[in-house]
Short mmCIF file of C-alpha atoms and ligand atoms in Angstrom, two decimals:
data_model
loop_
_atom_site.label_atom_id
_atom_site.label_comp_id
_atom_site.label_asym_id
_atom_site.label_seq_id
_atom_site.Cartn_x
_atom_site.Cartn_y
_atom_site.Cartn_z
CA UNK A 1 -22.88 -25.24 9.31
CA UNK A 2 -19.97 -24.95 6.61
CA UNK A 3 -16.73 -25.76 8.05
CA UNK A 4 -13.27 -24.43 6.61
CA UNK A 5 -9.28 -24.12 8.34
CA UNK A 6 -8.79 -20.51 7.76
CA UNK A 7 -11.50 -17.57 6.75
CA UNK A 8 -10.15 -14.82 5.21
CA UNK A 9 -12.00 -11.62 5.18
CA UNK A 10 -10.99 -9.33 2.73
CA UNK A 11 -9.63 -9.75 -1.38
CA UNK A 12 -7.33 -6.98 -1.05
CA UNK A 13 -3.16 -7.53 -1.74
CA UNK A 14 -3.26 -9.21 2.00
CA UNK A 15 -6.39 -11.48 1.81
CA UNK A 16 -5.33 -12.77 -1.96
CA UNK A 17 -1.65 -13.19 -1.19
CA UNK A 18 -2.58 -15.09 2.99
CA UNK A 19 -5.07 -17.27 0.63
CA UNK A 20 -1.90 -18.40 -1.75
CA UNK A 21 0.56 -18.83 0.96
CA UNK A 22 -1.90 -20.89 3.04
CA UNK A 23 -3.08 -23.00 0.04
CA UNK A 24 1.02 -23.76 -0.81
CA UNK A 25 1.06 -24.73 3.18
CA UNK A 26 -1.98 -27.18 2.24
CA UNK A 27 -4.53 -25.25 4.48
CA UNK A 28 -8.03 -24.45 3.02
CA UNK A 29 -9.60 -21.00 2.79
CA UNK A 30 -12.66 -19.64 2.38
CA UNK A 31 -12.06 -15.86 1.20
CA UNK A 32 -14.82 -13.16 1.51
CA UNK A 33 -15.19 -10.23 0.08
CA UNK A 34 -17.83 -7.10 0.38
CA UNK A 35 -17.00 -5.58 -3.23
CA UNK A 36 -17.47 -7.16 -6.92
CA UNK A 37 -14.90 -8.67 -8.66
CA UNK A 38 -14.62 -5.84 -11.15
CA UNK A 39 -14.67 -3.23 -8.70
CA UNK A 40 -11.55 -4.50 -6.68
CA UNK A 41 -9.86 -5.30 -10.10
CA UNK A 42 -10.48 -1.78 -10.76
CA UNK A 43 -9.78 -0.01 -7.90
CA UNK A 44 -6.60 2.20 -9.09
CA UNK A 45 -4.34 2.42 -5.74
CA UNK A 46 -0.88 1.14 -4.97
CA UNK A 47 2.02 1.09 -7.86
CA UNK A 48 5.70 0.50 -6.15
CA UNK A 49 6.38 -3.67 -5.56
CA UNK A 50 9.09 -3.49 -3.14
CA UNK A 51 11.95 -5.76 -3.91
CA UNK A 52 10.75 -8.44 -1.57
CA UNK A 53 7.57 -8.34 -2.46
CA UNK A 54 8.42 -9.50 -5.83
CA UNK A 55 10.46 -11.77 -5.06
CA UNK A 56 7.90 -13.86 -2.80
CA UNK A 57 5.08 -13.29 -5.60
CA UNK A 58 7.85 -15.36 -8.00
CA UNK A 59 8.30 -17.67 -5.37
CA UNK A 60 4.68 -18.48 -5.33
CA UNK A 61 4.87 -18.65 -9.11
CA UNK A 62 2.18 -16.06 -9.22
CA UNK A 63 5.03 -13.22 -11.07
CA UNK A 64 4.65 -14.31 -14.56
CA UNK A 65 2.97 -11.02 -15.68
CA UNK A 66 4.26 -9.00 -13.37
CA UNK A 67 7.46 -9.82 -15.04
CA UNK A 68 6.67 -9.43 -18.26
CA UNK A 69 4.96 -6.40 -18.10
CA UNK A 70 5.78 -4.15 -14.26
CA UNK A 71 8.65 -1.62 -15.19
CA UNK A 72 11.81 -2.17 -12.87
CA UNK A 73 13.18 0.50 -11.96
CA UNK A 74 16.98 0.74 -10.41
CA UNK A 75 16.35 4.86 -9.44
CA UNK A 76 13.71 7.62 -8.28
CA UNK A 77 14.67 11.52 -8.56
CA UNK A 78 14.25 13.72 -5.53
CA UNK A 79 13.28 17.55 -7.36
CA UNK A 80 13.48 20.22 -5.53
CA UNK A 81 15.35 23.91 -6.16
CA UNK A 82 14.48 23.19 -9.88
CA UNK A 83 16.80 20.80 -10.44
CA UNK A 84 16.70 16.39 -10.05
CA UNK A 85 18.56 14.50 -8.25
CA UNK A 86 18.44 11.00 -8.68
CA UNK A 87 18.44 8.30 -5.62
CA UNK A 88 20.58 5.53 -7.54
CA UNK A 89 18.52 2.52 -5.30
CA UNK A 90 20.27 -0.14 -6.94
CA UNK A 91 24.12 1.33 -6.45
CA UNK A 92 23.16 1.84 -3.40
CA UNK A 93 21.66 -1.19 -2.13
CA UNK A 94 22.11 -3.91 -4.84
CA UNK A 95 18.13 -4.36 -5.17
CA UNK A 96 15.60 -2.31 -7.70
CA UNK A 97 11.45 -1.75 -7.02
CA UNK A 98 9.07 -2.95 -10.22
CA UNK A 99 6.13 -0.30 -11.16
CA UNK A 100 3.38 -2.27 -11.40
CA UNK A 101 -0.37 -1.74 -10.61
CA UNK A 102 -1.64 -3.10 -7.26
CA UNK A 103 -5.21 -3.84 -9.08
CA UNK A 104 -2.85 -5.50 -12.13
CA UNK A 105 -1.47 -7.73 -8.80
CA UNK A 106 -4.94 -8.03 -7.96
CA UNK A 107 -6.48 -9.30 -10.91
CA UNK A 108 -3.58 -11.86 -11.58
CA UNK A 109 -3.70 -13.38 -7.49
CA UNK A 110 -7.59 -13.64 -8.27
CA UNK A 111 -7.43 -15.30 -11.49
CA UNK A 112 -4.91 -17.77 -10.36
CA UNK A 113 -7.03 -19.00 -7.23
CA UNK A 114 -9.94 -19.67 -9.06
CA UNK A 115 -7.81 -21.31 -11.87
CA UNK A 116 -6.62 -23.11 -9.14
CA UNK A 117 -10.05 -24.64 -8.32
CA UNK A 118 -10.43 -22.14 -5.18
CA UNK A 119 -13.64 -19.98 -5.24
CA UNK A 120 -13.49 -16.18 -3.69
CA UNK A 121 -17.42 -15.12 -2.31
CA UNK A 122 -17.76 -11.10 -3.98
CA UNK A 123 -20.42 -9.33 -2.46
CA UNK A 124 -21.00 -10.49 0.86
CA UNK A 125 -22.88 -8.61 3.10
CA UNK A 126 -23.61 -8.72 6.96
CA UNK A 127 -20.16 -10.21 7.83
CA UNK A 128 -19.80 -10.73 11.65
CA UNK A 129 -16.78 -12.50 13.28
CA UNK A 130 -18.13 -14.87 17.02
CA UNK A 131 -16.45 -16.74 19.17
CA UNK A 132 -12.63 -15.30 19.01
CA UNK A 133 -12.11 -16.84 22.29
CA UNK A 134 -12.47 -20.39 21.52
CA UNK A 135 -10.60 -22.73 18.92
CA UNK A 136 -13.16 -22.81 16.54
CA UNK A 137 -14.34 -19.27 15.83
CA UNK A 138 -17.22 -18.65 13.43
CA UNK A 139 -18.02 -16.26 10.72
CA UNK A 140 -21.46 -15.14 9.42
CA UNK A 141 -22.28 -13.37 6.29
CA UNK A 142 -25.30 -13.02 3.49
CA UNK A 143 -23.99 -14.11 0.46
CA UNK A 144 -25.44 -11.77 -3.51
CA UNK A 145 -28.20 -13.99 -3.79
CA UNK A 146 -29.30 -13.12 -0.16
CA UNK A 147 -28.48 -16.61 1.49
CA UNK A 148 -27.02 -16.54 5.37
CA UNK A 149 -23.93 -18.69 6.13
CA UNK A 150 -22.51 -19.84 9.03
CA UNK A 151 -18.84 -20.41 9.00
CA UNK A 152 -16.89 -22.51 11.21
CA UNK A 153 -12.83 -22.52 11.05
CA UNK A 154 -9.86 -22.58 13.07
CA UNK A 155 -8.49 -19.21 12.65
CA UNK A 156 -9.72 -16.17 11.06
CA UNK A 157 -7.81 -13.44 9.14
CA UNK A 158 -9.06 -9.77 9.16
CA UNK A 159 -7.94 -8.25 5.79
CA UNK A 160 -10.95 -6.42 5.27
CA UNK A 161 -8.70 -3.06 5.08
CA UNK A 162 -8.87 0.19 6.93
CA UNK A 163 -12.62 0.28 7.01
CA UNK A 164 -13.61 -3.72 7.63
CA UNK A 165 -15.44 -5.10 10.32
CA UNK A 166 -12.31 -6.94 11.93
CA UNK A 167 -9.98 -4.06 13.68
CA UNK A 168 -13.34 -3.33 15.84
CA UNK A 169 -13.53 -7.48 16.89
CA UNK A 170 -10.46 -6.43 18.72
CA UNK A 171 -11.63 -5.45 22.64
CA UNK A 172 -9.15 -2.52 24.02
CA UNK A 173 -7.07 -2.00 21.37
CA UNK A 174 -4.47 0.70 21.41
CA UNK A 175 -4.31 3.18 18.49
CA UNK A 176 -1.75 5.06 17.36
CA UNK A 177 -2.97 8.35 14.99
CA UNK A 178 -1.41 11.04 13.33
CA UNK A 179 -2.95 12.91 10.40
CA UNK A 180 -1.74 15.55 8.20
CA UNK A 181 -2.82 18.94 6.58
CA UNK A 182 -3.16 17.68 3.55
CA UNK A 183 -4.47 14.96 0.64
CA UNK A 184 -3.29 13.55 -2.45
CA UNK A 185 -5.19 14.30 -5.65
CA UNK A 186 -4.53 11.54 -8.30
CA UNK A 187 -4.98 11.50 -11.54
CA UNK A 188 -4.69 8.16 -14.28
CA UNK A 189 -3.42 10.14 -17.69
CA UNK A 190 -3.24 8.22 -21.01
CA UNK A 191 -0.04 9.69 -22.15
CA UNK A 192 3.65 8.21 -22.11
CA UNK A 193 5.81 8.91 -18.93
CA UNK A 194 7.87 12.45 -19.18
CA UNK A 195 10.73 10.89 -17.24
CA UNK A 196 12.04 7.25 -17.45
CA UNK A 197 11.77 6.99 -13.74
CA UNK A 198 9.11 8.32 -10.41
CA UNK A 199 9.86 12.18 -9.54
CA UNK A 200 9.24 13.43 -5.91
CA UNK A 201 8.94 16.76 -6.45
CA UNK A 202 9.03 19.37 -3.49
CA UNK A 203 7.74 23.00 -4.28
CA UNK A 204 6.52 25.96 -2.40
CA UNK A 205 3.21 25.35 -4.03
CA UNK A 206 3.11 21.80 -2.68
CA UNK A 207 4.31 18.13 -2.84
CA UNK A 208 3.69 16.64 -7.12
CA UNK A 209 4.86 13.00 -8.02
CA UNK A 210 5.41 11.54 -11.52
CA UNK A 211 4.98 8.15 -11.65
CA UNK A 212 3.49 5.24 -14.21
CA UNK A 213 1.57 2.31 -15.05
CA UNK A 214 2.95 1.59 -18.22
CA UNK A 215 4.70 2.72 -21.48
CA UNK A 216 1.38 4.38 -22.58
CA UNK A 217 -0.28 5.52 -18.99
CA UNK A 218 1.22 8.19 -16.20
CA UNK A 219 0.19 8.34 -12.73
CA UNK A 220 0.16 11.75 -11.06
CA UNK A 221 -0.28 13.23 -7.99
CA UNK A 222 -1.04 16.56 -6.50
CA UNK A 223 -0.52 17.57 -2.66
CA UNK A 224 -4.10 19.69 -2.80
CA UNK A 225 -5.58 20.73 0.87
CA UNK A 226 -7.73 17.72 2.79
CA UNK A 227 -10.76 19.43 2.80
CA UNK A 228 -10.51 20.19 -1.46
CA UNK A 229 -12.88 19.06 -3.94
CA UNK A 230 -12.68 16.90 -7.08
CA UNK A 231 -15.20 19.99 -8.40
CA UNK A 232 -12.17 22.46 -8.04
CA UNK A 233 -9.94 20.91 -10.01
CA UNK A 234 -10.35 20.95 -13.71
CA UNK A 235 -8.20 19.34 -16.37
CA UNK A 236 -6.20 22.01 -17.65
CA UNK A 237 -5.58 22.89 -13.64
CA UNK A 238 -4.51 19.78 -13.18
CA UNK A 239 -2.24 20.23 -15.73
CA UNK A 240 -0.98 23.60 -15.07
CA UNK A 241 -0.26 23.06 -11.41
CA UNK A 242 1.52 19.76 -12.36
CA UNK A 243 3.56 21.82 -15.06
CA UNK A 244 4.75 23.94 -12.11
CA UNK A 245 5.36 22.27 -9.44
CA UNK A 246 7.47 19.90 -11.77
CA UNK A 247 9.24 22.60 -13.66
CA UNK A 248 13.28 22.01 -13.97
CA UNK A 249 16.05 23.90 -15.23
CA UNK A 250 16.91 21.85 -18.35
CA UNK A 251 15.38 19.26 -20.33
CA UNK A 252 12.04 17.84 -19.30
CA UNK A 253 8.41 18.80 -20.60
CA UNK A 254 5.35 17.30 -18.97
CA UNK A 255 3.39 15.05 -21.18
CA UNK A 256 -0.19 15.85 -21.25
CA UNK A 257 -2.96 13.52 -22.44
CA UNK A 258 -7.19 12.33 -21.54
CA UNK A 259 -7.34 12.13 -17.67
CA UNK A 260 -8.97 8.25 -16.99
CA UNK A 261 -9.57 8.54 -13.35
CA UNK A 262 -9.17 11.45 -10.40
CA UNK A 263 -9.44 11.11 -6.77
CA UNK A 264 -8.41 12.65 -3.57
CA UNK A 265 -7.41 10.85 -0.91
CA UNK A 266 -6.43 11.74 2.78
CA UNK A 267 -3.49 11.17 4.10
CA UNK A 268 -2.95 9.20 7.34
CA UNK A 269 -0.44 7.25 9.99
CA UNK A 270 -2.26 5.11 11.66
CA UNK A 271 -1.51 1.53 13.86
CA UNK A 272 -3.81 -0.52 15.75
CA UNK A 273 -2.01 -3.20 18.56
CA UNK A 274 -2.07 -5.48 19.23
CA UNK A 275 -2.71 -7.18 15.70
CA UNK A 276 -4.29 -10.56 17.12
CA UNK A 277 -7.17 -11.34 19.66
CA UNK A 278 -7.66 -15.28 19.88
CA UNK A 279 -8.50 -16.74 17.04
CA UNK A 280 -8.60 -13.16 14.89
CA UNK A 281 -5.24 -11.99 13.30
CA UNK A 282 -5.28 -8.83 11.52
CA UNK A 283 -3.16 -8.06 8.19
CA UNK A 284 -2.73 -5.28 5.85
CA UNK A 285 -4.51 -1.93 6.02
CA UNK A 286 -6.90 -3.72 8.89
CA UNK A 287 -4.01 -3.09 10.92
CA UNK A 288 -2.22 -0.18 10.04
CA UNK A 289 -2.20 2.86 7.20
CA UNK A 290 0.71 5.04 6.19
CA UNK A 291 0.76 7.91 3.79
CA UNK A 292 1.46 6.84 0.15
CA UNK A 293 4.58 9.17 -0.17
CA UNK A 294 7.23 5.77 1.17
CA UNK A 295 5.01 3.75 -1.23
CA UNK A 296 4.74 1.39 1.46
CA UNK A 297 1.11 0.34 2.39
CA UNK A 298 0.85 -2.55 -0.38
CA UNK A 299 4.21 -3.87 0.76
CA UNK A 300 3.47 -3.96 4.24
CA UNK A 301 0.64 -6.07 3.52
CA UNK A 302 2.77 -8.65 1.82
CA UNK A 303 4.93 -8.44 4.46
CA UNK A 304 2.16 -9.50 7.51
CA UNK A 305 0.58 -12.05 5.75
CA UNK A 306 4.26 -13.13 4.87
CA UNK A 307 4.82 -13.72 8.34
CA UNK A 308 0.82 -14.49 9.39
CA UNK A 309 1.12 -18.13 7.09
CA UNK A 310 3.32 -19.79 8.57
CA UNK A 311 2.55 -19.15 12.13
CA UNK A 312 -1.27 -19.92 10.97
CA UNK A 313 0.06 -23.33 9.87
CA UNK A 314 2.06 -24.03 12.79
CA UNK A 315 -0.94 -23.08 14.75
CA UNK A 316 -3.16 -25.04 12.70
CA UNK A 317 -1.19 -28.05 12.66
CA UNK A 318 -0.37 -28.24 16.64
CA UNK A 319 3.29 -27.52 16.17
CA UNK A 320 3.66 -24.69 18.60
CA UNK A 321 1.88 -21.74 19.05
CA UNK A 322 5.03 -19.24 19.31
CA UNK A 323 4.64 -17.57 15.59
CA UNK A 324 1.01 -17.15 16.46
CA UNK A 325 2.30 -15.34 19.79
CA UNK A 326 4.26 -13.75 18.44
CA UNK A 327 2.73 -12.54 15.30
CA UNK A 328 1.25 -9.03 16.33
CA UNK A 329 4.67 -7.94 17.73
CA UNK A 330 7.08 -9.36 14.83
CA UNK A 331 5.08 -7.68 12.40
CA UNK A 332 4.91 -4.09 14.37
CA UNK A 333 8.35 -4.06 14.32
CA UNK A 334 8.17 -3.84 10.63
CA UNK A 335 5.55 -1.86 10.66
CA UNK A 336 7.03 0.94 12.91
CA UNK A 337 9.44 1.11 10.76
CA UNK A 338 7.44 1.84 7.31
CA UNK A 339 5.59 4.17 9.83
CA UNK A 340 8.70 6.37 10.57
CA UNK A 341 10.21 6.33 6.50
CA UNK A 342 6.52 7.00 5.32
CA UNK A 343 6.27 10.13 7.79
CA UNK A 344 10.06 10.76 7.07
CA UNK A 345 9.68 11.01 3.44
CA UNK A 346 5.69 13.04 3.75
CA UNK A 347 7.60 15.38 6.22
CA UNK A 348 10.74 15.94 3.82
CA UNK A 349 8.42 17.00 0.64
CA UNK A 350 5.06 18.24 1.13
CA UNK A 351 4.77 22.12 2.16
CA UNK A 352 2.58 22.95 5.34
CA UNK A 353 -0.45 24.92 4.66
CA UNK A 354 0.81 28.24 7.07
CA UNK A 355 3.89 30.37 5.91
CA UNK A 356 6.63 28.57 8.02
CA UNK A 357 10.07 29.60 6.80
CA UNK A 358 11.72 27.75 9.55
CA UNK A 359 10.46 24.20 8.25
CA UNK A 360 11.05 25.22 5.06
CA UNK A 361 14.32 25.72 5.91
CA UNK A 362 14.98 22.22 7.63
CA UNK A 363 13.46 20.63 4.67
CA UNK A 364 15.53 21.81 2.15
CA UNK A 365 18.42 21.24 4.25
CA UNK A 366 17.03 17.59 5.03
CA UNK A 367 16.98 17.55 1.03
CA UNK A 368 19.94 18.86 0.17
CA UNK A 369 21.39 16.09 2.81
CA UNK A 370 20.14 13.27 1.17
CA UNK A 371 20.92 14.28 -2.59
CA UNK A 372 24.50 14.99 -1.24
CA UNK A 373 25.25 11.91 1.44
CA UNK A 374 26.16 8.06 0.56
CA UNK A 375 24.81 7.87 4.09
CA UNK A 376 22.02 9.54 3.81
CA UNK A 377 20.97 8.40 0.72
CA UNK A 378 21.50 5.03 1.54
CA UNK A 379 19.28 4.81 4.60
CA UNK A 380 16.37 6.35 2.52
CA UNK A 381 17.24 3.97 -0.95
CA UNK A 382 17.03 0.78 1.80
CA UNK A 383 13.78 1.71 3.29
CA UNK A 384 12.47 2.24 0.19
CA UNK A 385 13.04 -1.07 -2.06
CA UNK A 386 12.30 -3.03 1.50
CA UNK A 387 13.88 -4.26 3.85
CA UNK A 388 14.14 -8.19 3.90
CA UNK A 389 11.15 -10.20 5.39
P1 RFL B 401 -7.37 -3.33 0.90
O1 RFL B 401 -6.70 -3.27 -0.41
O2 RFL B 401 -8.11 -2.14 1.37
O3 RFL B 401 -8.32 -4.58 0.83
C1 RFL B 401 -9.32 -4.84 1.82
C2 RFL B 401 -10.46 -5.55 1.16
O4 RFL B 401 -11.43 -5.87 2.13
C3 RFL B 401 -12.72 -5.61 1.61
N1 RFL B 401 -13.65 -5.46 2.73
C4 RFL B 401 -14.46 -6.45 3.16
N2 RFL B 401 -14.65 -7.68 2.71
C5 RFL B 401 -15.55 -8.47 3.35
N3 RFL B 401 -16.28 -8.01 4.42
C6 RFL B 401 -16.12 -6.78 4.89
N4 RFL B 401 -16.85 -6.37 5.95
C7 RFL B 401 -15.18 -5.93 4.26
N5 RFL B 401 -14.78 -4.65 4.46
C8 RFL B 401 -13.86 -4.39 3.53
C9 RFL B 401 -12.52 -4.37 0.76
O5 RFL B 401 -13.53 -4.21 -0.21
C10 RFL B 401 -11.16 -4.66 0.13
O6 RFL B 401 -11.28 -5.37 -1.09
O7 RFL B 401 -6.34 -3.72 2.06
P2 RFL B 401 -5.01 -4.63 2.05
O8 RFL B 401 -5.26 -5.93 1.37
O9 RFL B 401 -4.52 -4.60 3.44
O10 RFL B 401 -4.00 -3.84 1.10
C11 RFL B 401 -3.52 -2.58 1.46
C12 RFL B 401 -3.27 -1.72 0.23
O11 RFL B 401 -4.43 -1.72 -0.57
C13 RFL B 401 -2.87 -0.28 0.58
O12 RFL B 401 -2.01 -0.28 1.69
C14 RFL B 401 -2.16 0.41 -0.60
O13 RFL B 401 -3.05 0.63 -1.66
C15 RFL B 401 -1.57 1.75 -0.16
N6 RFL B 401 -0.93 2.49 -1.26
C16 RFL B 401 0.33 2.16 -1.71
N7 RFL B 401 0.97 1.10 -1.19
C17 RFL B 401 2.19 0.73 -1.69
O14 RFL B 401 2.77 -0.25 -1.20
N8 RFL B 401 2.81 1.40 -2.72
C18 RFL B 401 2.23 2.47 -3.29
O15 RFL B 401 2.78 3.01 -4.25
C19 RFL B 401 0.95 2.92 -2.77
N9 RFL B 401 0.33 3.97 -3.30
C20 RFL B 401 -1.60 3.56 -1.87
C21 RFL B 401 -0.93 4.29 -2.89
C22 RFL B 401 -2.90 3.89 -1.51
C23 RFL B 401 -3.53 4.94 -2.14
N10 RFL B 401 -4.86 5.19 -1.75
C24 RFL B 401 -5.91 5.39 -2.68
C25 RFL B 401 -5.27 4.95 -0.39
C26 RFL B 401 -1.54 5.37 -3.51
C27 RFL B 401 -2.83 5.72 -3.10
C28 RFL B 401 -3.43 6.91 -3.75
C1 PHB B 402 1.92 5.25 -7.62
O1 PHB B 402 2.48 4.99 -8.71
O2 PHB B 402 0.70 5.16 -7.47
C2 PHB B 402 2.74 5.66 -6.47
C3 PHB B 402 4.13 5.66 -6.59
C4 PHB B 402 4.90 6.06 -5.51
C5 PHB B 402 4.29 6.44 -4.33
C6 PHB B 402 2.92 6.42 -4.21
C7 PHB B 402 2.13 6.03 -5.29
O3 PHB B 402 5.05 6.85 -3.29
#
């Protein structure tokens, strides 16, 4: 039987980052994941780093390219009634968000564990979690050559995202779900930005978003209907309904160029508690899900296993087991909160399906309340670079 301190299950944002913060804490890992390493490198998702977030990746020293190369940004534009107006986040708050690829954050926290000497197993199959009720909980798996393991640790950590095996480990859970009437359809475009900084756009066709990867590559984003179909949408409808929905009175043209990726993707709320049974602590997307629109999820990964390290070492170490205790609730608090901006800010800008003139009617005035109030926008411009750890 292998032995290790901590199994991780999962190499998203939350398994990569709980496997750096533990190794700093001088805990070993063992860090399992179902996909290859060049599908989750690829795997186009989250691109907002909350302020916070950042500043614990420099911390760790793992920020060097995210530095040189993620775009900070100090502003986003609400756009609605054909016109921008900009959220100034750093007047308002002092801090800025950096536009950089979760998969770009991905690739470097892989590349600097195994630089580090630490391996990560890709494309593990079979993985079962045992004995949660003891101090020495085991984990099973089948490794890409087809070998079976037999883990034993002290604690195990269920990153394994929205989908994994872990959430289920967790007898009687409650869960909290809300979905919506609609999806996101993204698009990857290799063409410059058309604005220096992300547009949330509001029209009566439905919710677009500008946003970016880089100098040369936009990201895009459609509100399209959640039962819609990659097959519907051509190119030049793509473009067209983008063109629309972000039409302004005065200077701005969309910048078209060679689509590199489209997807649809449903939107949800979601929150499993509690977030711990045992030995199992769950962190990340395991836990919880929020609709992109408060560009939250990625952070609010960061943030559990943020709090999830040093309550594993405490744990670990025999120095008290009140973190661990207190773990699940600590982070909901957090996590309630993302829950209510991310439903906030889905609820402000995307249109419901059915003719309903009376929402329409609060949403616009909900708009025209935040583009107009220091207080308003303030409480949106806080929630959305992060609030502190
Ligand atoms: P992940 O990234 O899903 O990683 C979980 C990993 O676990 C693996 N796995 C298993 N491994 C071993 N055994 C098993 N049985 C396993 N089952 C699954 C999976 O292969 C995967 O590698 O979860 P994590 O680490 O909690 O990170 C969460 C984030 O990925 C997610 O919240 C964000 O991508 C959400 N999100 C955004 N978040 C932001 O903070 N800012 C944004 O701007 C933002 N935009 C977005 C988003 C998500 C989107 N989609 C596609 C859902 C935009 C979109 C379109
Ligand atoms: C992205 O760039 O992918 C992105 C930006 C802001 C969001 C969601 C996604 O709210």
């Amino acid at each position: 039987m292998e032995r290790t301190q901590v199994a991780i299950v999962g190499a998203g944002p939350a398994g990569l980052l709980l496997g750096h913060l533990l190794r700093a804490r001088g805990i070993d890992t063992v860090l399992l994941e179902a996909r290859s390493r060049s599908y989750v490198e690829q795997r186009v998702r989250a691109g907002v780093c909350e302020h916070p977030t950042v500043e614990l990746l420099r911390e760790l020293g793992l920020a060097d390219r995210l530095d040189r190369e993620g775009l900070p940004h100090h502003g986003i534009s609400l756009r609605f009634d054909r016109a921008d107006h900009r959220i100034d986040l750093t007047e308002l708050t002092g801090k800025q968000i950096t536009v950089y690829g979760q998969q770009e954050i991905v690739k470097d926290l892989i590349a600097a564990r195994l630089a580090g000497g630490e391996t990560i197993e890709f494309e593990v199959t079979d993985v079962a979690l045992h004995d949660l009720d003891t101090d020495t909980p085991r984990v099973t798996w089948t490794d890409a050559t087809g070998a079976a393991h037999d883990l034993r640790c002290d604690a195990i950590a269920g990153c394994d995202g929205f989908h994994g095996i872990s959430r289920p480990a967790i007898p009687a859970p409650r869960f909290y779900d809300h979905t919506y009437p609609f999806a996101w359809l993204g698009v990857l475009a290799e063409t410059p930005p058309s604005h220096e900084e992300l547009i949330y756009a509001r029209h009566t066709n439905g919710f677009a978003l500008h946003s970016m990867r880089s100098p040369e590559v936009t990201r895009l984003y459609l509100q399209v209907s959640p039962d819609d179909q990659l097959t519907n949408w051509s190119d030049a409808r793509i473009w067209d309904e983008l063109a629309t929905r972000l039409e302004v009175d005065g200077d701005f043209t969309l910048r078209e160029g060679t689509l590199l990726e489209k997807s649809i993707t449903p939107m949800r709320s979601f929150v499993a508690e509690p977030m711990r049974h045992g030995r199992l602590f769950l962190a990340g997307d395991a836990a919880h899900i929020v609709p992109p629109t408060g560009a939250k999820g990625m952070n609010l990964a960061v943030a559990d296993v943020h709090r999830l390290a040093p309550a594993l070492t405490a744990l670990l170490r025999g120095q008290g087991t009140e973190q661990a205790d207190t773990y699940s609730d600590r982070c909901l608090r957090r996590v309630w909160r993302a829950e209510h901006f991310s439903y906030f800010m889905t609820t402000m800008l995307h249109r419901a399906p059915n003719e309903d003139p009376f929402a329409d009617q609060l949403q616009l005035s909900q708009l025209r309340y935040v583009a107009t109030s220091t207080a308003a926008a303030t409480s949106l411009a806080e929630n959305y670079v992060g609030l502190d750890f």
